[in-house]
Short mmCIF file of C-alpha atoms and ligand atoms in Angstrom, two decimals:
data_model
loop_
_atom_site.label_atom_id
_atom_site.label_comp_id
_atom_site.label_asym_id
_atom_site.label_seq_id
_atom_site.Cartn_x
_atom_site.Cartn_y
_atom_site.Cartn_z
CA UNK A 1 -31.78 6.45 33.15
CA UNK A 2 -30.11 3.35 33.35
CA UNK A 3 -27.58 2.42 30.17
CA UNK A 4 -25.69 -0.86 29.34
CA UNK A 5 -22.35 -0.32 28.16
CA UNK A 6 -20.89 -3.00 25.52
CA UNK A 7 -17.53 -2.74 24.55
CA UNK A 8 -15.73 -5.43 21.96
CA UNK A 9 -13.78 -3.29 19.52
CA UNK A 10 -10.61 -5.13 20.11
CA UNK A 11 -9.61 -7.44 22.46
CA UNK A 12 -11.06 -5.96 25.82
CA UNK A 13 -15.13 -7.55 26.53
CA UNK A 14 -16.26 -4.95 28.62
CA UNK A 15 -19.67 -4.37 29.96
CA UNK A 16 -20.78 -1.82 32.59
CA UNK A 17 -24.34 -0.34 34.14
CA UNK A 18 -23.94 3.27 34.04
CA UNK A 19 -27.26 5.06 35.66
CA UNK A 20 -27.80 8.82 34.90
CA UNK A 21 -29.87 10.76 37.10
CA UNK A 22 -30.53 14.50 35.50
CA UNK A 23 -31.60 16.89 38.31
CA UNK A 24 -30.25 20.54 38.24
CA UNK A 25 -27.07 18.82 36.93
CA UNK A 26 -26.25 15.44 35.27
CA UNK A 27 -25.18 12.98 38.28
CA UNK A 28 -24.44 9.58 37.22
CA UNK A 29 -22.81 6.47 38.85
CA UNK A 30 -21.58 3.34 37.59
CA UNK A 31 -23.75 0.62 38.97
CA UNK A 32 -21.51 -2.21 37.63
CA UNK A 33 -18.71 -2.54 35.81
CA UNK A 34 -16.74 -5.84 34.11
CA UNK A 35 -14.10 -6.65 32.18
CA UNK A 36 -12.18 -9.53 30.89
CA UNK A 37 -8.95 -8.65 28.89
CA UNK A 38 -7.46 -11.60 26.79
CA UNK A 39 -4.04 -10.80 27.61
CA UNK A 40 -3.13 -14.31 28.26
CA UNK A 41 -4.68 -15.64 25.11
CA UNK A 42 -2.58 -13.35 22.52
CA UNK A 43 0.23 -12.89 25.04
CA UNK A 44 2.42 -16.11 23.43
CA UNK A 45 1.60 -14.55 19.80
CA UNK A 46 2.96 -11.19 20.68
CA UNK A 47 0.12 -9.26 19.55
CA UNK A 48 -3.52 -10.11 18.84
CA UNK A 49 -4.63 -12.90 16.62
CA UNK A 50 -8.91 -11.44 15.52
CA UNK A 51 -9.78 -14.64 14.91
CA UNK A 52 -9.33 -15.66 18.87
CA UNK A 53 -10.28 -12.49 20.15
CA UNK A 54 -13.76 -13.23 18.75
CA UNK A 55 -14.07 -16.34 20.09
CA UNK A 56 -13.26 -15.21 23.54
CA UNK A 57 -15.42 -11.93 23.26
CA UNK A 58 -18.51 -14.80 22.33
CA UNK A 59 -17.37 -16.47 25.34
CA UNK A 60 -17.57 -14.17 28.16
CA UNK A 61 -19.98 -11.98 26.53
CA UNK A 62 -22.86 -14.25 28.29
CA UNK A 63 -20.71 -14.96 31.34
CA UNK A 64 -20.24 -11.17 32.42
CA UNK A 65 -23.16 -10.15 31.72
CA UNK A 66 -24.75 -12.75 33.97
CA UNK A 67 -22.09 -11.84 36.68
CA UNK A 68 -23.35 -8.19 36.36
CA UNK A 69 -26.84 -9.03 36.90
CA UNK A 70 -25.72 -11.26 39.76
CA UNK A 71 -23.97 -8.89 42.00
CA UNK A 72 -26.49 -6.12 40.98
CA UNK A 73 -29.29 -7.79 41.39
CA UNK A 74 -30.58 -5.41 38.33
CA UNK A 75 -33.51 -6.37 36.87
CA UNK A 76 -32.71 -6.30 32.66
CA UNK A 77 -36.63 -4.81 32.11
CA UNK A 78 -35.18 -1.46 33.80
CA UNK A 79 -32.60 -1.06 31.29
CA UNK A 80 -33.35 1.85 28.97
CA UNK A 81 -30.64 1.41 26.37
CA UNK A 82 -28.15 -0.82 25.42
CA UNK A 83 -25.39 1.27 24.05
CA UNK A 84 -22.76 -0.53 22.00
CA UNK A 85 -19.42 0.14 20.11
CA UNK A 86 -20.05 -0.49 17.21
CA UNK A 87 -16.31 0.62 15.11
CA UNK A 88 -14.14 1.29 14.54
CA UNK A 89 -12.30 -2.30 15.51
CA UNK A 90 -11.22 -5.72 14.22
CA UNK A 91 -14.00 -6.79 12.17
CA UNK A 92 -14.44 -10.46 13.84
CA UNK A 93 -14.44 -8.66 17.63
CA UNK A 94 -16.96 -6.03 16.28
CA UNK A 95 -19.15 -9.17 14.69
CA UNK A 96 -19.01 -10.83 17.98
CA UNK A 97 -20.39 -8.53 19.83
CA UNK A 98 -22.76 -7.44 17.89
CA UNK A 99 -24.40 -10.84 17.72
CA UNK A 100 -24.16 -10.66 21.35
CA UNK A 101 -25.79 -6.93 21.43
CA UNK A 102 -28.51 -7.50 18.94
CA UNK A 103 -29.86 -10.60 20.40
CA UNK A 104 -29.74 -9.32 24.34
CA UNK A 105 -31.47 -5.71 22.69
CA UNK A 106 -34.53 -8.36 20.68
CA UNK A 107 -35.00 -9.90 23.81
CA UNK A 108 -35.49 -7.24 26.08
CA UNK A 109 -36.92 -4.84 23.65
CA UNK A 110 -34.49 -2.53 23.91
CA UNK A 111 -33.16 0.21 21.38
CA UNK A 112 -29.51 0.32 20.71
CA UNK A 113 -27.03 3.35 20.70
CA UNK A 114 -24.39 2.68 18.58
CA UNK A 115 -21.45 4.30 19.68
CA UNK A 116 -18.26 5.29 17.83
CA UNK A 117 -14.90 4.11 19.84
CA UNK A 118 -12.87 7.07 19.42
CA UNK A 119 -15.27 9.22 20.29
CA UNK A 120 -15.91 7.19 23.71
CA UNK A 121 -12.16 8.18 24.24
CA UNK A 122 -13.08 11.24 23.83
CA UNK A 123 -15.84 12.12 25.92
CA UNK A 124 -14.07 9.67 28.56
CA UNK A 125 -12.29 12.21 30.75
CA UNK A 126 -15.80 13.94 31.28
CA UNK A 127 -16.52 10.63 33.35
CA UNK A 128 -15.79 11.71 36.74
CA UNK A 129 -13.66 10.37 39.62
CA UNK A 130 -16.73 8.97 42.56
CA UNK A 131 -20.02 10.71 42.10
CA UNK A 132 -18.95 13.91 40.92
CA UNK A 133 -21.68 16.03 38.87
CA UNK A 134 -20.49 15.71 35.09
CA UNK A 135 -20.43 19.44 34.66
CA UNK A 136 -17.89 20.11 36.80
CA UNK A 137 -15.64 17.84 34.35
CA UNK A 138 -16.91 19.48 31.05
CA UNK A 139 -16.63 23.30 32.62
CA UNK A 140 -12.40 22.14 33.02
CA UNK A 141 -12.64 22.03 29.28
CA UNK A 142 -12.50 25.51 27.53
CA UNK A 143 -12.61 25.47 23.62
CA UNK A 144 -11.34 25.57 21.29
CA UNK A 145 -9.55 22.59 22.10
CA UNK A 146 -6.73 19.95 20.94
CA UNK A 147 -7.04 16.16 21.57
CA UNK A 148 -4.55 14.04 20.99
CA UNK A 149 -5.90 10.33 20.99
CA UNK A 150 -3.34 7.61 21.55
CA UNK A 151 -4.35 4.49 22.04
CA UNK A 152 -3.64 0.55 20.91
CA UNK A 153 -5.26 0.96 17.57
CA UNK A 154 -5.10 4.66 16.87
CA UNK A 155 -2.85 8.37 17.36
CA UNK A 156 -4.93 11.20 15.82
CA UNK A 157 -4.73 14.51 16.81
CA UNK A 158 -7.93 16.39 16.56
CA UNK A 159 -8.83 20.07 16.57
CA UNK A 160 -12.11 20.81 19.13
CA UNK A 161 -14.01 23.94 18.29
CA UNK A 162 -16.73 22.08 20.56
CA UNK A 163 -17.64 18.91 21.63
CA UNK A 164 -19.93 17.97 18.35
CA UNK A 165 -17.43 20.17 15.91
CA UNK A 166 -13.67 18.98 15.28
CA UNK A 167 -11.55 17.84 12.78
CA UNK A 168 -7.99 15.78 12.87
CA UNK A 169 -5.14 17.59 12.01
CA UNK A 170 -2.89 14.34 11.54
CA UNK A 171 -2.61 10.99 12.34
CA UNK A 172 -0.28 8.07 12.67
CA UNK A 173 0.94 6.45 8.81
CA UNK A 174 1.44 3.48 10.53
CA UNK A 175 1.79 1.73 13.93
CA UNK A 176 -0.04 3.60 16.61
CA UNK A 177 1.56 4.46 19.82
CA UNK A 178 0.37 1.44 21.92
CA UNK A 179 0.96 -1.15 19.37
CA UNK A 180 4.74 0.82 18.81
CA UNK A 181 4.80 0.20 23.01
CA UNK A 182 3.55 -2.88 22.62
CA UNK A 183 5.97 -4.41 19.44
CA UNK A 184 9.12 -2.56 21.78
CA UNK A 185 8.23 -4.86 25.00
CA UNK A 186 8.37 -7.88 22.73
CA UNK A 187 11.81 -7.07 21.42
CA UNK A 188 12.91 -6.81 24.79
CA UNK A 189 11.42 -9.65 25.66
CA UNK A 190 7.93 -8.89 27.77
CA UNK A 191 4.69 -10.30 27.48
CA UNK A 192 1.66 -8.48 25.41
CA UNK A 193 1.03 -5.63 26.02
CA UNK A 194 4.14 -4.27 26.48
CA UNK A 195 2.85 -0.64 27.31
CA UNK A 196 2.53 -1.34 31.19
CA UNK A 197 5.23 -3.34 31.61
CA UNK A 198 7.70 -1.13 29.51
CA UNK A 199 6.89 1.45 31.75
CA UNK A 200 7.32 -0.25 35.12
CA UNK A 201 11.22 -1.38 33.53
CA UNK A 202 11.45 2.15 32.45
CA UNK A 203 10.94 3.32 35.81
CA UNK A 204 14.28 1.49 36.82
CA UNK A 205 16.33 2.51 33.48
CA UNK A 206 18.32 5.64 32.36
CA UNK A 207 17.71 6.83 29.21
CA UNK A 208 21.02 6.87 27.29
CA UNK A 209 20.45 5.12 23.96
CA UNK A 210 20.00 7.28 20.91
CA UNK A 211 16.83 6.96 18.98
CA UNK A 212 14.97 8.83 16.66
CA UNK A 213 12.33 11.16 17.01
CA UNK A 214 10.26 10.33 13.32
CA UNK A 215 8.59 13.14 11.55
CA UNK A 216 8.98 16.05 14.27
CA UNK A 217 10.61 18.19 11.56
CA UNK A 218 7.95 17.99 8.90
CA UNK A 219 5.51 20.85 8.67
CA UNK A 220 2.21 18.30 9.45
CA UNK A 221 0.52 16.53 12.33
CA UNK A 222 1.14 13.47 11.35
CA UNK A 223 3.12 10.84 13.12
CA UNK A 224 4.75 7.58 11.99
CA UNK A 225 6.57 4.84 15.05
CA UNK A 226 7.14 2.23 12.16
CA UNK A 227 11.01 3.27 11.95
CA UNK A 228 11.60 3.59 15.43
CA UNK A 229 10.57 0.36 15.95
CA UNK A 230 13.24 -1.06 13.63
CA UNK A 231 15.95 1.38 14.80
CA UNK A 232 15.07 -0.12 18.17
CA UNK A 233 15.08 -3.82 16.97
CA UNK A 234 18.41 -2.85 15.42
CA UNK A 235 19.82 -1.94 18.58
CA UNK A 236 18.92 -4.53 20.37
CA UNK A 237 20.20 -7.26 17.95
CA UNK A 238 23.87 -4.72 18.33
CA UNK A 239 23.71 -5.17 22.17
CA UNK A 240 23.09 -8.54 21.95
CA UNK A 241 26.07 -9.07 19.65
CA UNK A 242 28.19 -7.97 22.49
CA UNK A 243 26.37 -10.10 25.21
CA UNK A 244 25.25 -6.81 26.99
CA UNK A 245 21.61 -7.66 26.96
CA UNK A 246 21.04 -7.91 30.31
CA UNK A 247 18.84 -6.31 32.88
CA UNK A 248 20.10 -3.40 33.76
CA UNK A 249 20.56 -3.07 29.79
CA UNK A 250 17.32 -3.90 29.32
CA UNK A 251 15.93 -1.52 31.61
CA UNK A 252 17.59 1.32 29.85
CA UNK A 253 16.50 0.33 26.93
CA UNK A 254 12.80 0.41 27.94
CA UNK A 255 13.79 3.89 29.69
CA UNK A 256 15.19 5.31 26.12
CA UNK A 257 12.46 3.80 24.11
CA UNK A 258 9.97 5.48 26.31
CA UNK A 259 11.26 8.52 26.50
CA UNK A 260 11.46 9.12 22.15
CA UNK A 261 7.84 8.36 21.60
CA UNK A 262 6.84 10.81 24.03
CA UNK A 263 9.16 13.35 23.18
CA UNK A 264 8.13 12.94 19.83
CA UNK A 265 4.13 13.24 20.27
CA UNK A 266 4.50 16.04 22.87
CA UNK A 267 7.10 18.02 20.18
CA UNK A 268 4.41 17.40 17.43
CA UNK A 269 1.46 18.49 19.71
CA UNK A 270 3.64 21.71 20.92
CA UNK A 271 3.22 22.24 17.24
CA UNK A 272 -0.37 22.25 16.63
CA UNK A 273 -0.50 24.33 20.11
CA UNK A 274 1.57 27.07 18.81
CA UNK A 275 -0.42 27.09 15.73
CA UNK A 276 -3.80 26.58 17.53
CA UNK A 277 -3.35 28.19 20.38
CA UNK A 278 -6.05 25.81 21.99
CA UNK A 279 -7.48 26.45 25.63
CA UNK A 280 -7.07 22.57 26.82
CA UNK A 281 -5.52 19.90 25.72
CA UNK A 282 -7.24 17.01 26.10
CA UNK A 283 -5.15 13.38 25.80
CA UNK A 284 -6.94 10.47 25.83
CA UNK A 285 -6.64 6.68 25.32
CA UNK A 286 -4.91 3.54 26.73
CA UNK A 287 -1.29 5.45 26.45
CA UNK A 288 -2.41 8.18 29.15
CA UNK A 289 -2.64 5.79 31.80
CA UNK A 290 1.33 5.85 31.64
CA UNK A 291 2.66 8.10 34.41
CA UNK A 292 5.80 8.97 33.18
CA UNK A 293 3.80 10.52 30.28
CA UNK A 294 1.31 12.53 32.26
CA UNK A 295 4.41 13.92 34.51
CA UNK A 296 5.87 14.70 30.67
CA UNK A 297 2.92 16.75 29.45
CA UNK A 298 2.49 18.36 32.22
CA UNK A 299 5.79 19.86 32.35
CA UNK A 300 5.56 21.39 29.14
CA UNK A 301 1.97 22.56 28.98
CA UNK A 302 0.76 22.78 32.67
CA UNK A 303 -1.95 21.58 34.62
CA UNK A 304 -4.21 23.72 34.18
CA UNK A 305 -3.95 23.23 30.32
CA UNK A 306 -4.83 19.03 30.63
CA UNK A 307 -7.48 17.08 30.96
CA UNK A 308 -6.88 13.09 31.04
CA UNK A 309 -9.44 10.28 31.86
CA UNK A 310 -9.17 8.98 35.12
CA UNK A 311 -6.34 6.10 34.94
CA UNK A 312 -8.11 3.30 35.98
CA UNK A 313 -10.53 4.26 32.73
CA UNK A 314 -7.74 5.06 30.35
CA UNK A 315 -7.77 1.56 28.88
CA UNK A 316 -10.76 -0.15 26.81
CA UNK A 317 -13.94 -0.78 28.84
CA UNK A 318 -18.02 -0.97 28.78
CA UNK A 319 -17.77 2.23 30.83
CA UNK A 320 -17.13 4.48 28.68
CA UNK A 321 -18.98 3.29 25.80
CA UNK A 322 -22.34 3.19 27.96
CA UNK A 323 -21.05 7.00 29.34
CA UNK A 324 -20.59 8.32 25.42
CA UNK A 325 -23.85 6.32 25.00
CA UNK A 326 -25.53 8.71 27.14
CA UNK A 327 -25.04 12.03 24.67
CA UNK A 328 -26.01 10.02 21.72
CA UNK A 329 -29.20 8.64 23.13
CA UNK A 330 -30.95 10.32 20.22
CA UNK A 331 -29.03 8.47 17.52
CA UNK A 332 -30.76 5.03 19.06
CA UNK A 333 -32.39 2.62 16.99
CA UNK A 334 -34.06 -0.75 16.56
CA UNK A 335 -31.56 -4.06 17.22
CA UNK A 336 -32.00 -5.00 12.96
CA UNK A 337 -31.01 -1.57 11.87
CA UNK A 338 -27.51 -1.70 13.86
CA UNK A 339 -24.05 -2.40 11.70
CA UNK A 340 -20.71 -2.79 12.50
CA UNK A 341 -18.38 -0.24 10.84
CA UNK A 342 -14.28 -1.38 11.28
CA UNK A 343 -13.00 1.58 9.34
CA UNK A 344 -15.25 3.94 11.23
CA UNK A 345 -13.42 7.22 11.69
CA UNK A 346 -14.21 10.67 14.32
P1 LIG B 1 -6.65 1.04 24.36
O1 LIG B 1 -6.54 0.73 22.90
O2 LIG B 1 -7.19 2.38 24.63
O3 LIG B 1 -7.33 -0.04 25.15
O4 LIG B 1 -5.16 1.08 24.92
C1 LIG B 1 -4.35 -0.05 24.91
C2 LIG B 1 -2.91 0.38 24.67
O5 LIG B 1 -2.48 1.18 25.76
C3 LIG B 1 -1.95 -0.80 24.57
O6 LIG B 1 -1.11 -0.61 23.45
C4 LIG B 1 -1.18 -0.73 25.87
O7 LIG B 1 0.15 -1.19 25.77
C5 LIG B 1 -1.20 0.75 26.16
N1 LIG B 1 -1.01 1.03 27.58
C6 LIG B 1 -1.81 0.64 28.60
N2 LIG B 1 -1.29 1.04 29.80
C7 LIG B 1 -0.12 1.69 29.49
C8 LIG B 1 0.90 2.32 30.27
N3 LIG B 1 0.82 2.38 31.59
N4 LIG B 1 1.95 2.85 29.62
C9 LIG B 1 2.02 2.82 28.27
N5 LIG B 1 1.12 2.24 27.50
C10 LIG B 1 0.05 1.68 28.09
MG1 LIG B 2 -9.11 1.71 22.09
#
């Protein structure tokens, strides 16, 4: 079963070829795979500006798809589903490609899987590293389970009694952890998104500015990186008072900003763990592809414990919309009947 993956929530156009072949066990393999992030475009506005995401999703929508089918050599007939992410996002990216999806899905009379975002973070780290069988992946996951989702948009955690049955326990009241990442790198200076680059000055940096760690002593799961921000901005302005903003400055800075945001979603998961008491712990979303973070976790909760998508997947991509695609096959319908759904939630 071959399945087209169509990702535009935000600002990532992604589109992949996933094929599943279901013998004794479920064997798949990513035929193709592309993706164009706009980083450039909203890079000079520090953050993303919809309106020109859109625009950029419209135009390289046709473009990589047409690459795909060029270096595949696929023929578009042999698709059996076009599986698209259909919310929750920015409401001009999810119109985009949905214009994009519906007319691609008339024209080859295809059905279309609409696929919820968060729960393609989910189900990501099931999508295994080569051509491993996908049951070795969800056999590593023993329930009931936690999942803490942090990505550009969102920070939930969830409680997993399976993989069709959870519920969030708490989520962020404001920024989310990437966009907290990403606001921090602009304050010091770096280009959007600040997330990878914060954590290649971190790297470098000693952590020995004081920051806070919001909302770890309330009795909730709920998380809030507004006021750290400020605190941070704060600081900054201070340093730069005194003319001490320079690199090594700023590399500690990136170092101490780091390390409070993930000291304060790994205290407020330890939380829900000692309530819980879950078998895994399952972290997902653009934020996990930090390694400083994965070395974190692990230390306090173990290997064993873990499961995180494969790096290279952590961010946005057609991949793992087309992968979630596959487990809600059944939930396909004609291209007319789709609609986009920004506030969509798990
Ligand atoms: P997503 O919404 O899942 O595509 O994730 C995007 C978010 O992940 C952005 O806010 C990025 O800054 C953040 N991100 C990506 N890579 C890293 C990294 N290595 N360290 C920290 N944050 C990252
Ligand atoms: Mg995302």
């Amino acid at each position: 079963m071959k399945i087209l993956g169509i990702e535009t929530t935000c600002d990532e156009t992604g589109i992949a070829l996933l094929e599943f072949i279901e013998e004794k066990e479920l064997k798949f393999k990513i035929i193709n795979h592309q993706l164009r992030s706009q980083f450039n475009i909203h890079s000079k506005y520090g953050g993303i500006v919809p309106i020109l995401a859109a625009r950029e999703h419209k135009k390289n929508l046709p473009i990589l798809y047409e690459k795909l089918l060029k270096e595949t050599k696929e023929k578009p007939e042999n698709f059996n589903y076009i599986a698209f992410s259909y919310g929750p996002g920015l409401p001009p990216s999810l119109v985009a490609g949905k214009e994009f999806v519906v007319n691609l899905a008339k024209k080859l009379n295809k059905k279309i899987i609409p696929v919820n975002h968060l729960l393609a973070h989910i189900y990501s780290v099931l999508i295994p590293k080569n051509k491993l069988n996908v049951y070795q992946k969800i056999k590593k996951i023993k329930f009931p389970a936690l999942c803490l989702l942090i990505s550009g948009g969102h920070t939930i955690l969830i409680y997993m009694e399976d993989f069709q049955k959870f519920r969030k326990l708490g989520e962020t009241k404001d920024d989310a952890i990437g966009e907290s990442l990403d606001k921090a790198g602009r304050i010091l200076g770096l280009e959007y998104p600040g997330g990878p680059k914060l954590e290649k000055l971190a790297k470098k940096g000693k952590p020995i500015f004081n920051l806070p760690r919001p909302m770890i002593s309330q009795n909730n799961f709920n998380f809030s990186f507004a006021g750290i921000k400020t605190a941070f901005w704060e600081l900054v302005e201070e340093i730069k008072k005194y003319n001490k903003f320079n690199e090594e400055t700023k590399r500690d800075l990136a170092a101490s900003y780091q390390k409070a945001v993930f000291e304060t979603i790994i205290i407020k998961t330890k939380k829900a763990y000692e309530k819980y008491k879950p078998n895994s712990i399952i972290v997902t979303g653009g934020v996990i592809a930090n390694t400083a973070l994965r070395k974190m976790m692990i230390k306090v909760f173990g290997k064993e414990k873990l499961v995180f998508p494969e790096k290279s997947l952590a961010t946005d991509n057609g991949v793992k919309i087309a992968f979630a695609g596959y487990f809600f096959k059944d939930n396909a319908l004609e291209p007319e009947k789709l609609e986009i759904n920004p506030l969509l939630d798990i």
